[in-house]
Each structure stands twice: as C-alpha cells, then as structure tokens.
Coordinates of C-alpha atoms in Angstrom, one line a residue:
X1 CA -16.3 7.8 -26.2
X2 CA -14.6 5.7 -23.5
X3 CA -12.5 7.5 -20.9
X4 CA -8.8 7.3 -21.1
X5 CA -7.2 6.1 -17.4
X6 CA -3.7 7.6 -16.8
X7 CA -1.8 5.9 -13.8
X8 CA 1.4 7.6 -12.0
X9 CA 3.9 4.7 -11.3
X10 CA 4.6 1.9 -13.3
X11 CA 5.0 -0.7 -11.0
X12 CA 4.0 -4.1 -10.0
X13 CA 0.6 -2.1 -8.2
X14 CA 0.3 -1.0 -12.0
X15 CA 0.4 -4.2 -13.3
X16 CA -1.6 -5.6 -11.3
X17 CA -4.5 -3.0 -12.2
X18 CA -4.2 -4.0 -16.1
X19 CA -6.4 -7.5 -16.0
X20 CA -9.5 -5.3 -14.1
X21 CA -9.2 -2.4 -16.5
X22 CA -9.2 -4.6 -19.5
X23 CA -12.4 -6.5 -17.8
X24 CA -14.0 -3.1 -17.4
X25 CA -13.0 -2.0 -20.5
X26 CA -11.1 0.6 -19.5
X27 CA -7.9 1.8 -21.6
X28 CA -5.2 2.5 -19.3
X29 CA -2.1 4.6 -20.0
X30 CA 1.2 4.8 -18.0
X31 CA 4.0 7.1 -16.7
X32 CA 7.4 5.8 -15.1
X33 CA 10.8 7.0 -15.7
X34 CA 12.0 3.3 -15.8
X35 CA 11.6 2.1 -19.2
X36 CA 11.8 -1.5 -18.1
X37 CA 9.1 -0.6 -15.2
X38 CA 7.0 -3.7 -14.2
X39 CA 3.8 -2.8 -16.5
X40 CA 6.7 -2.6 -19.9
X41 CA 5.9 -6.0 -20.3
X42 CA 2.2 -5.7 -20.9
X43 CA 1.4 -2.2 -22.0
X44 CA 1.8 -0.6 -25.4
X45 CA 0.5 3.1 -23.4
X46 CA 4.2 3.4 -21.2
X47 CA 5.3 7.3 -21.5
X48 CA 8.6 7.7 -19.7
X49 CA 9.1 10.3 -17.7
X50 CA 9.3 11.4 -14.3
X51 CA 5.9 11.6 -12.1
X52 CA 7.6 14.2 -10.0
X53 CA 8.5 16.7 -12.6
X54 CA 5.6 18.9 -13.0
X55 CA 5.7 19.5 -16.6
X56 CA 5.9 16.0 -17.2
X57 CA 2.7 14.8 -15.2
X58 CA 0.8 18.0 -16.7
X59 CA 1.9 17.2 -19.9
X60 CA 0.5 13.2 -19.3
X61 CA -2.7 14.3 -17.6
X62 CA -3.4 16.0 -20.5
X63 CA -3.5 13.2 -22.2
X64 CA -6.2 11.0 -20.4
X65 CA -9.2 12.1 -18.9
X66 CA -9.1 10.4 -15.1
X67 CA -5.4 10.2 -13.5
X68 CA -4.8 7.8 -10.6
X69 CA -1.4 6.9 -8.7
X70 CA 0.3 3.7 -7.7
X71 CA 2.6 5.7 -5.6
X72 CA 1.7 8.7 -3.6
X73 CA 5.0 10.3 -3.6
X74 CA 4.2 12.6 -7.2
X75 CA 3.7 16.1 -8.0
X76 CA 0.8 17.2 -6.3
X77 CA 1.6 20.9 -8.1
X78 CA 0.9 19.7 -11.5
X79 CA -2.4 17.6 -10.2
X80 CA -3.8 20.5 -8.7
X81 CA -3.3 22.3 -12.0
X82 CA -4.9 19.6 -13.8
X83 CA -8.2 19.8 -11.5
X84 CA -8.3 23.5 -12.7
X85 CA -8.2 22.2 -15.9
X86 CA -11.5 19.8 -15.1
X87 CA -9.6 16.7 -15.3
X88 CA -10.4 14.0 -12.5
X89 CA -8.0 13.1 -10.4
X90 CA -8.5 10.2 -7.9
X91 CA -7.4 10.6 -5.2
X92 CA -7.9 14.4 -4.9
X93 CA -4.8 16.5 -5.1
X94 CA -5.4 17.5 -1.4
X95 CA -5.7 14.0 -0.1
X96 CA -2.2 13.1 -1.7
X97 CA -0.7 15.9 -0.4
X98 CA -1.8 15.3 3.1
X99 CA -0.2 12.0 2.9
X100 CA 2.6 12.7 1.4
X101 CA 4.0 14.5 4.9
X102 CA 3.5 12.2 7.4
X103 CA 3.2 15.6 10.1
X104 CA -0.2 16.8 7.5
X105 CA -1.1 13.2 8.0
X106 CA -1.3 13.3 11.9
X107 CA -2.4 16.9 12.0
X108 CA -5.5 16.0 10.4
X109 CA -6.2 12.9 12.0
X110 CA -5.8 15.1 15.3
X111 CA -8.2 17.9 13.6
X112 CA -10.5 14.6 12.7
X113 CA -10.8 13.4 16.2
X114 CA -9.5 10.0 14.6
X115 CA -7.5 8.5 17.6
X116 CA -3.6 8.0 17.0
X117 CA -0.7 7.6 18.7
X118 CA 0.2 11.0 20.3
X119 CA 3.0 12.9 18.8
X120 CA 5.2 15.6 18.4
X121 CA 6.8 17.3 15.3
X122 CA 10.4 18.6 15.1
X123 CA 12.3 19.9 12.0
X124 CA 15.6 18.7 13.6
X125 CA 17.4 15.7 15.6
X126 CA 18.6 18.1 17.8
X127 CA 15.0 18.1 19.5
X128 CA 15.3 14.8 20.2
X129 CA 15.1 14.4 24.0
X130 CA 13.0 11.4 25.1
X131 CA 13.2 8.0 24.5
X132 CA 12.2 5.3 23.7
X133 CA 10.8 7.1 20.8
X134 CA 9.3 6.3 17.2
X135 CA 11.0 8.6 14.3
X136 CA 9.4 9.0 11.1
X137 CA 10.6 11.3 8.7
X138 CA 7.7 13.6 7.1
X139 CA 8.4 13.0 4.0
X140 CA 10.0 10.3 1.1
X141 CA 9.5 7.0 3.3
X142 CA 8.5 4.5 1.6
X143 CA 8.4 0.2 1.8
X144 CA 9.8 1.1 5.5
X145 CA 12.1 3.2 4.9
X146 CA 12.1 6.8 6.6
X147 CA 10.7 5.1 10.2
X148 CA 13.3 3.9 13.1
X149 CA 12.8 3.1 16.9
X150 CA 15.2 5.4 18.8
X151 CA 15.2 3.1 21.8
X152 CA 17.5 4.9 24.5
X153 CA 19.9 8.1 24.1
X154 CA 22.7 5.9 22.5
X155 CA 20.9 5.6 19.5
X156 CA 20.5 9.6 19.2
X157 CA 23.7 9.5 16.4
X158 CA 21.6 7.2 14.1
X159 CA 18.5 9.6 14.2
X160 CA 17.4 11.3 10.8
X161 CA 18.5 14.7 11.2
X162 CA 15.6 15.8 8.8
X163 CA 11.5 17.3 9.6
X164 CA 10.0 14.0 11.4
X165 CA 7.1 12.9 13.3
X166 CA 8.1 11.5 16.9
X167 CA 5.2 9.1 18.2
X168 CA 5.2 7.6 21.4
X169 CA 5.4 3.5 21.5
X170 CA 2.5 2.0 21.7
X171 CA 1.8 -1.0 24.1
X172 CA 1.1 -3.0 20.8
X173 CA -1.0 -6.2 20.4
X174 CA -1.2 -6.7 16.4
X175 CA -1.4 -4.6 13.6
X176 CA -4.5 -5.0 11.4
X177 CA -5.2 -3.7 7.9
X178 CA -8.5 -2.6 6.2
X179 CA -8.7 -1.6 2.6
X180 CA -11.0 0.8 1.9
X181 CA -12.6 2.1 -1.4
X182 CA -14.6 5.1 -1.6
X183 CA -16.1 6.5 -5.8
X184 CA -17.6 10.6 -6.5
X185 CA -21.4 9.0 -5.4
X186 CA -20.2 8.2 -2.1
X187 CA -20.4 4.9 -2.2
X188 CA -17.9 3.1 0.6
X189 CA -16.9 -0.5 0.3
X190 CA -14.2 -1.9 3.3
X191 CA -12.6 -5.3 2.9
X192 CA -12.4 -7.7 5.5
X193 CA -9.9 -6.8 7.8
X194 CA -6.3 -8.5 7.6
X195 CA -3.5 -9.1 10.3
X196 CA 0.2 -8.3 9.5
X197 CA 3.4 -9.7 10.2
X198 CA 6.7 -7.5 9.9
X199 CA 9.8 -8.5 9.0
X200 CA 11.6 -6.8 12.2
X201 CA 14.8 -6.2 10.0
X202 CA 13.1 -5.0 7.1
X203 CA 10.3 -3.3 8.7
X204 CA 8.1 -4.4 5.4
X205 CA 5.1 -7.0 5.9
X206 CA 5.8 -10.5 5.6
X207 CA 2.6 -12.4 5.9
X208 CA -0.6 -10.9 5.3
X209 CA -3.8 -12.5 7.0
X210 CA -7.4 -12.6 5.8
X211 CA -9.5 -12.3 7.7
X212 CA -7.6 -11.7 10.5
X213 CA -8.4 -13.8 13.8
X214 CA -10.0 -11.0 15.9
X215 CA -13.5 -10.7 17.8
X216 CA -16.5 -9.7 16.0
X217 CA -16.9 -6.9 17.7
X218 CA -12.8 -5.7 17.0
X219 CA -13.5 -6.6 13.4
X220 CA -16.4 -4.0 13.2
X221 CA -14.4 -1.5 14.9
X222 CA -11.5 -1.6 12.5
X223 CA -14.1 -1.3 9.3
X224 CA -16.4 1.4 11.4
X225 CA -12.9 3.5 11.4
X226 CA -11.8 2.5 8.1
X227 CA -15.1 3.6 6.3
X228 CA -15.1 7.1 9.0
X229 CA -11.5 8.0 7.5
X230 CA -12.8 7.3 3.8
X231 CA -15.7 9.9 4.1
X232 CA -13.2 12.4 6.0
X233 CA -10.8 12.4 3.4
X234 CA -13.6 12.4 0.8
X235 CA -11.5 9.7 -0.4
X236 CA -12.1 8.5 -4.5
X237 CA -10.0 5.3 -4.9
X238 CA -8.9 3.1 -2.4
X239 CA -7.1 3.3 0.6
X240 CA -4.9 1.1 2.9
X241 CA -5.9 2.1 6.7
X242 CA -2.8 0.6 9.0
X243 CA -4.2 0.1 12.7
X244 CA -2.6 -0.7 15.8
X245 CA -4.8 -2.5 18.1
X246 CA -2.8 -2.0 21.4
X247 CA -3.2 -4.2 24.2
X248 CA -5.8 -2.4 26.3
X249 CA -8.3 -2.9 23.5
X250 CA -7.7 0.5 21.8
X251 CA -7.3 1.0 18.1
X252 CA -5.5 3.7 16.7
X253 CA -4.1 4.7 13.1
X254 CA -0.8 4.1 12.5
X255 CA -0.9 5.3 8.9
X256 CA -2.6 5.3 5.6
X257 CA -1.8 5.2 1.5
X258 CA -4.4 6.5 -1.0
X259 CA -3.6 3.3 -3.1
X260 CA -3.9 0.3 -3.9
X261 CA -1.3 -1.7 -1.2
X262 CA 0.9 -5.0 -0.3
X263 CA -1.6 -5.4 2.4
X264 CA -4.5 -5.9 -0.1
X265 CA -2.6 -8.3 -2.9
X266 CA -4.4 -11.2 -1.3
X267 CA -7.5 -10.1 -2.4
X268 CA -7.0 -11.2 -5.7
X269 CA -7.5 -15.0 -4.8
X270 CA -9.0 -14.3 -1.1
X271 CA -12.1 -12.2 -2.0
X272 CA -15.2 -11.8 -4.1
X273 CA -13.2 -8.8 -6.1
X274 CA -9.6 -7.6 -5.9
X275 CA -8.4 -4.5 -4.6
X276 CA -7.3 -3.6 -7.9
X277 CA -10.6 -3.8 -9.4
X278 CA -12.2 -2.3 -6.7
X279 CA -9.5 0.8 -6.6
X280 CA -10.4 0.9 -10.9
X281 CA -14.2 1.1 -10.0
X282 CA -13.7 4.0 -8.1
X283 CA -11.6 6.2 -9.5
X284 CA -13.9 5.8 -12.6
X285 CA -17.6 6.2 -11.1
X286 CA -18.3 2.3 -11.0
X287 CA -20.6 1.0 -8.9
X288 CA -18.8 -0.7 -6.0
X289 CA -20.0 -4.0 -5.2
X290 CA -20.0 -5.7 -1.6
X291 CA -16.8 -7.4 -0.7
X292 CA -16.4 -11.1 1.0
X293 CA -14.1 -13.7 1.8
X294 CA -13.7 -16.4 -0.5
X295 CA -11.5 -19.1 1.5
X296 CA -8.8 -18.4 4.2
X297 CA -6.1 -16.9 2.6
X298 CA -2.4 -16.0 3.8
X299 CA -0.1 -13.8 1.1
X300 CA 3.7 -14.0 1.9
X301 CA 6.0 -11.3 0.3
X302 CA 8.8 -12.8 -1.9
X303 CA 11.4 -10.2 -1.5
X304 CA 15.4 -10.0 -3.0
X305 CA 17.6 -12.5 -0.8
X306 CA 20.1 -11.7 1.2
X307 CA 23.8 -11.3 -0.4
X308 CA 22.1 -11.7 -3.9
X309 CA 22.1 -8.5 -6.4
X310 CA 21.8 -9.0 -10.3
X311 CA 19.4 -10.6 -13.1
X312 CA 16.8 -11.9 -11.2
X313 CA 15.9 -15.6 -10.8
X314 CA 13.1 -17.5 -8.9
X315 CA 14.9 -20.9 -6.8
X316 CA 13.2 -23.9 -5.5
X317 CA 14.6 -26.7 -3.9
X318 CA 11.1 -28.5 -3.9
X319 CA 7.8 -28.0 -6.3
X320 CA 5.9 -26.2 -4.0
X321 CA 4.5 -24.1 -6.8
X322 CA 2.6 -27.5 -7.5
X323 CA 0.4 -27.2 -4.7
X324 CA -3.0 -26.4 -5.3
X325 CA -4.1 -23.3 -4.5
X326 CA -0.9 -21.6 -4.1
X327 CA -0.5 -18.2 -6.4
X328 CA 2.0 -17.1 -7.7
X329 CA 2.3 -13.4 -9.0
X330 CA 6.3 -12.4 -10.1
X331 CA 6.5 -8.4 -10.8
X332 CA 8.7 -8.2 -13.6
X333 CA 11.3 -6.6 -12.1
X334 CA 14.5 -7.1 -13.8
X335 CA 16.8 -7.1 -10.9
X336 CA 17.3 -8.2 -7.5
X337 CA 18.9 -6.7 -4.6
X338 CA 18.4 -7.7 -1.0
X339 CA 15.0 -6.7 0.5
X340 CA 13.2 -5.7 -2.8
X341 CA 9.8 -6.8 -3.2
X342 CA 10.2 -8.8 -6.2
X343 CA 7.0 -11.3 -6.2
X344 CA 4.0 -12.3 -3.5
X345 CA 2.8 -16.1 -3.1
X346 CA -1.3 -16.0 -2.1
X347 CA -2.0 -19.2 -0.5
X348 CA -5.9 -20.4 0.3
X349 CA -7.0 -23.0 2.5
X350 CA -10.7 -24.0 4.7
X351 CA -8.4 -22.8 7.6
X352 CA -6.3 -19.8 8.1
X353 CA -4.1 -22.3 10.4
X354 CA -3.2 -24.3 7.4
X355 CA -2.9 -21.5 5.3
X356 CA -0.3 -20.3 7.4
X357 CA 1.6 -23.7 7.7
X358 CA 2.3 -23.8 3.6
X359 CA 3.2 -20.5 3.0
X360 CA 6.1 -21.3 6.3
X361 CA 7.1 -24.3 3.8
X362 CA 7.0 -21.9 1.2
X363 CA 9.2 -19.6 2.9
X364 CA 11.8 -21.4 3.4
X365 CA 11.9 -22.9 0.3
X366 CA 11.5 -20.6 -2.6
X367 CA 13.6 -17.8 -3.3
X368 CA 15.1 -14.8 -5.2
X369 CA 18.2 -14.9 -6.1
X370 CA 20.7 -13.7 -9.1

C-alpha cells in the first residue's frame, strides 16, 4: 500500500509540492484553517483546521502515514506525540522546535561550533543597552517580520518589548542561500548556492540569484557548511541555510527553515530538479539525486502593491509574459494587500547578467493590484 503524505500549511509552498508528489506517486493530504488556502484549488485532500491546535494536528497525523510542514510555526506538542505513536515526521519534532525560537536556534549553532553572529538573549526591551543592534524576536517572525535594526538609542521606543535575540551587525558583503536536503539513509544533496537581494523596506527577498557570482572556493564553503548543518540537525527534508558572507571573507549563519523556501522557487526552471521534489524525496525515503544548474536563472518576488488591498489582479502595461523563458507561477491567493507574496516570475538566460536585466523590466512593469 502507498503511503499517505500529510502536509501542515496549505500554502503556495504546498502547492507547489503537488506536481512532484503526483510524479512520484505520492497521495498528498492537507491541513490549513483557510478554506480558500492556495492548494483549495487543486486538492480534493484539504482538512481545515488549525496546525497549531494540538488536537487538530494529532487528529490529521493520524490520518497519513509521513507528516511534513510548509510552515515551521505548528504544534510541535502534537508531532512529538505522533512520533510516539511510530508515525514519521519530517523534519523531526526536535528540529522544528529548535527553529521555532530563534534563541534554541543560536544556542545550538553555538553548542555546534557552527560560526554565527555573536549574540545575546533578553526576555525584555528593557535590557536593551547597546546599539546599533539587530532585534529578533524568539518566536512568531515570519516573511520578515519579528527582526528590526535598532540603530542608535532613539530607536529604543520602537523595540519589541518581547524574549528576543540581539546580534551584533555584521560588516556584511552579500547574503547567500544554499538549499539543502537531507532523507532517513543519510543521503545529503546541496543546491547550488544563490545570492539574495532584500527589499530594505520589506525586509523580504527580492531577487534571487542562481548560481550566485562568488569564487569557487566561497561556493564550496557555503555547501561544506550547508551539508555540516544538515547532518547536525539530522535533518529529513530540506532546508534553507541563510549565510552572511561578511567582508573579511568570513561566513556565518544568519538563519535557517526546515522547508522548502522563497529562496529555492527558482529551482523549478533553474536546476536539474526542484526543491519541491527534492524536499518530497526526502521526507519519503527517495533516493536523492545530484543537483545542477540548468541555465542562469534570476527569480523576482511578485508581492501586493503598494496602496492596493482587495480581489487580486495581475497588471501589465507591456507583454512581458511573452518573453521566452520567463515563468510565471501565481499562488492563488485570493486577496492582495501591500507586501504579500502573491506570485514569483523565474527568468533564465546563458548569462546571469541578462537574466537580471529582464526581470528589472519585469519589475517595473507587472504588477498586483485590486
């Protein structure tokens, strides 16, 4: 009998998981408390309900034999009881938990010896002394929220008054990405490594780069690190590894998600097989297959203009959509509002440089709007 997948999250990263899991033959069930979620569309297996009520993800597990998430922010309480229970869960209970509170997350990259950015942890705003100074709250961020620069003492009022992480700055050069998957045999498979532009407002990516434009031996480095964290973790699924290379040379981990992530939508298009599939293979004791670049690639983020909120609608002044080689993947999502990840555009090229240049065109000509 074929295993049954259940997935936490019904979002666009669950949508995107459906083509692979129909490929591999895998039949994939659901939970989201949004009955319109992004994978409605496409799935008769949606159970709404909340994935942080622990009766309700119990009572879901139950009903599959391998669970997975598209968001790490679940209840790790009813997971753990589920792994009593000899269900798999992928990622592991502990992993998730350890990410979900950002001071668990640096405490064991400390215990690891995985360099980082040296911190501090304080349970209130009141400890708040030096600056400038990186805030992030140790739990619920997500898509950038939860993290702030507290730049000089007159920003103190606007600090979360909530249990954070404080990080010093780091003298930053570029921020890289490495996805990294990891099944029960121990298999490890990193993709290449991408470069990442924020939106400085935002604080979400904007651009994603693949590969990124860094020295061989930096590129090593980044995947050396990536597959290290994979195997300390004991990591089954994929993971996003977020790296600051600073401008000394050294690389440290800014962060990472047990998921399937914005930084890896690219792949799709970009390399030999998707994060998506890859994250599927996993979690389900596939064999993991070695990952390279197809053609340049550059993924821009389509997100929710500004001083639009309502039905959502996709606006071009110009067919840029015509191009070849330019991907479009909308999420579903009913409604806009400004700054919500509503669709990605994945555009390949021979060059990264011209890559780059269309998706600017594309930029500034299609949006999302009500």
């Amino acid at each position: 009998m074929e295993k049954k997948l259940g997935i936490l999250g019904g979002g666009q990263l669950g949508r995107m998981m459906i083509t692979p899991c129909i490929d591999l033959g895998v039949e994939v069930y659901f939970l989201d408390p949004n009955p319109e979620c992004s994978v409605s569309e496409f799935t008769a297996h949606l159970t709404v309900g909340d994935f942080n009520d622990y009766e309700t993800v119990l009572n879901f597990g139950r009903t599959v034999d391998v669970i997975t998430v598209e968001i790490e922010h679940v209840n790790v309480e009813a997971l753990e009881k589920l792994e009593k229970e000899g269900k798999a869960v992928n990622p592991s209970s502990q992993v998730l938990r350890t990410i979900q509170d950002k001071g668990l997350q640096k405490e064991f990259y400390q215990n690891q010896n995985i360099p980082s950015p040296d911190f501090r942890l304080i349970k209130h705003k009141a400890s708040i002394t030096d600056f400038p100074i990186v805030q992030k709250m140790r739990k619920g961020g997500y898509d950038g929220q939860g993290v702030q620069i507290l730049k000089s003492a007159t920003d103190f009022d606007k600090a979360f008054d909530a249990p954070s992480v404080l990080e010093d700055l780091v003298d930053l050069r570029m921020e890289i990405g490495v996805m990294v998957a990891r099944n029960a045999q121990g298999e490890v498979q990193a993709f290449p490594p991408v470069s990442m532009d924020f939106d400085p407002e935002l604080n979400l990516v904007k651009y994603v780069v693949c590969p990124a434009q860094i020295s061989e031996e930096l590129n090593k480095k980044c995947i050396q690190m990536a597959n290290s964290i994979a195997h300390k973790f004991e990591l089954v699924g994929i993971m996003a590894v977020e790296l600051f290379v600073t401008k000394s040379g050294e690389v440290l981990v800014n962060e990472c998600a047990p998921r399937v992530h914005n930084s890896g939508h690219l792949t799709i298009e970009g390399t030999s097989i998707s994060q998506f599939e890859m994250h599927i293979r996993s979690v389900m004791g596939f064999p993991l297959p070695p990952v390279s670049v197809t053609k340049p690639s550059v993924m821009l983020n389509l997100l929710g203009e500004m001083g639009y909120e309502g039905e959502a609608e996709l606006w071009s002044e110009t067919d840029v959509l015509a191009l070849p080689e330019v991907y479009l993947h909308w999420y579903g999502k009913k409604t806009t509002r400004p700054g919500r990840k509503m669709a990605h555009v994945t555009v390949l090229r021979n060059t990264v440089e011209e890559a780059k240049s269309i998706a600017d065109e594309i930029d500034i000509d299609l949006k999302v709007i009500a």
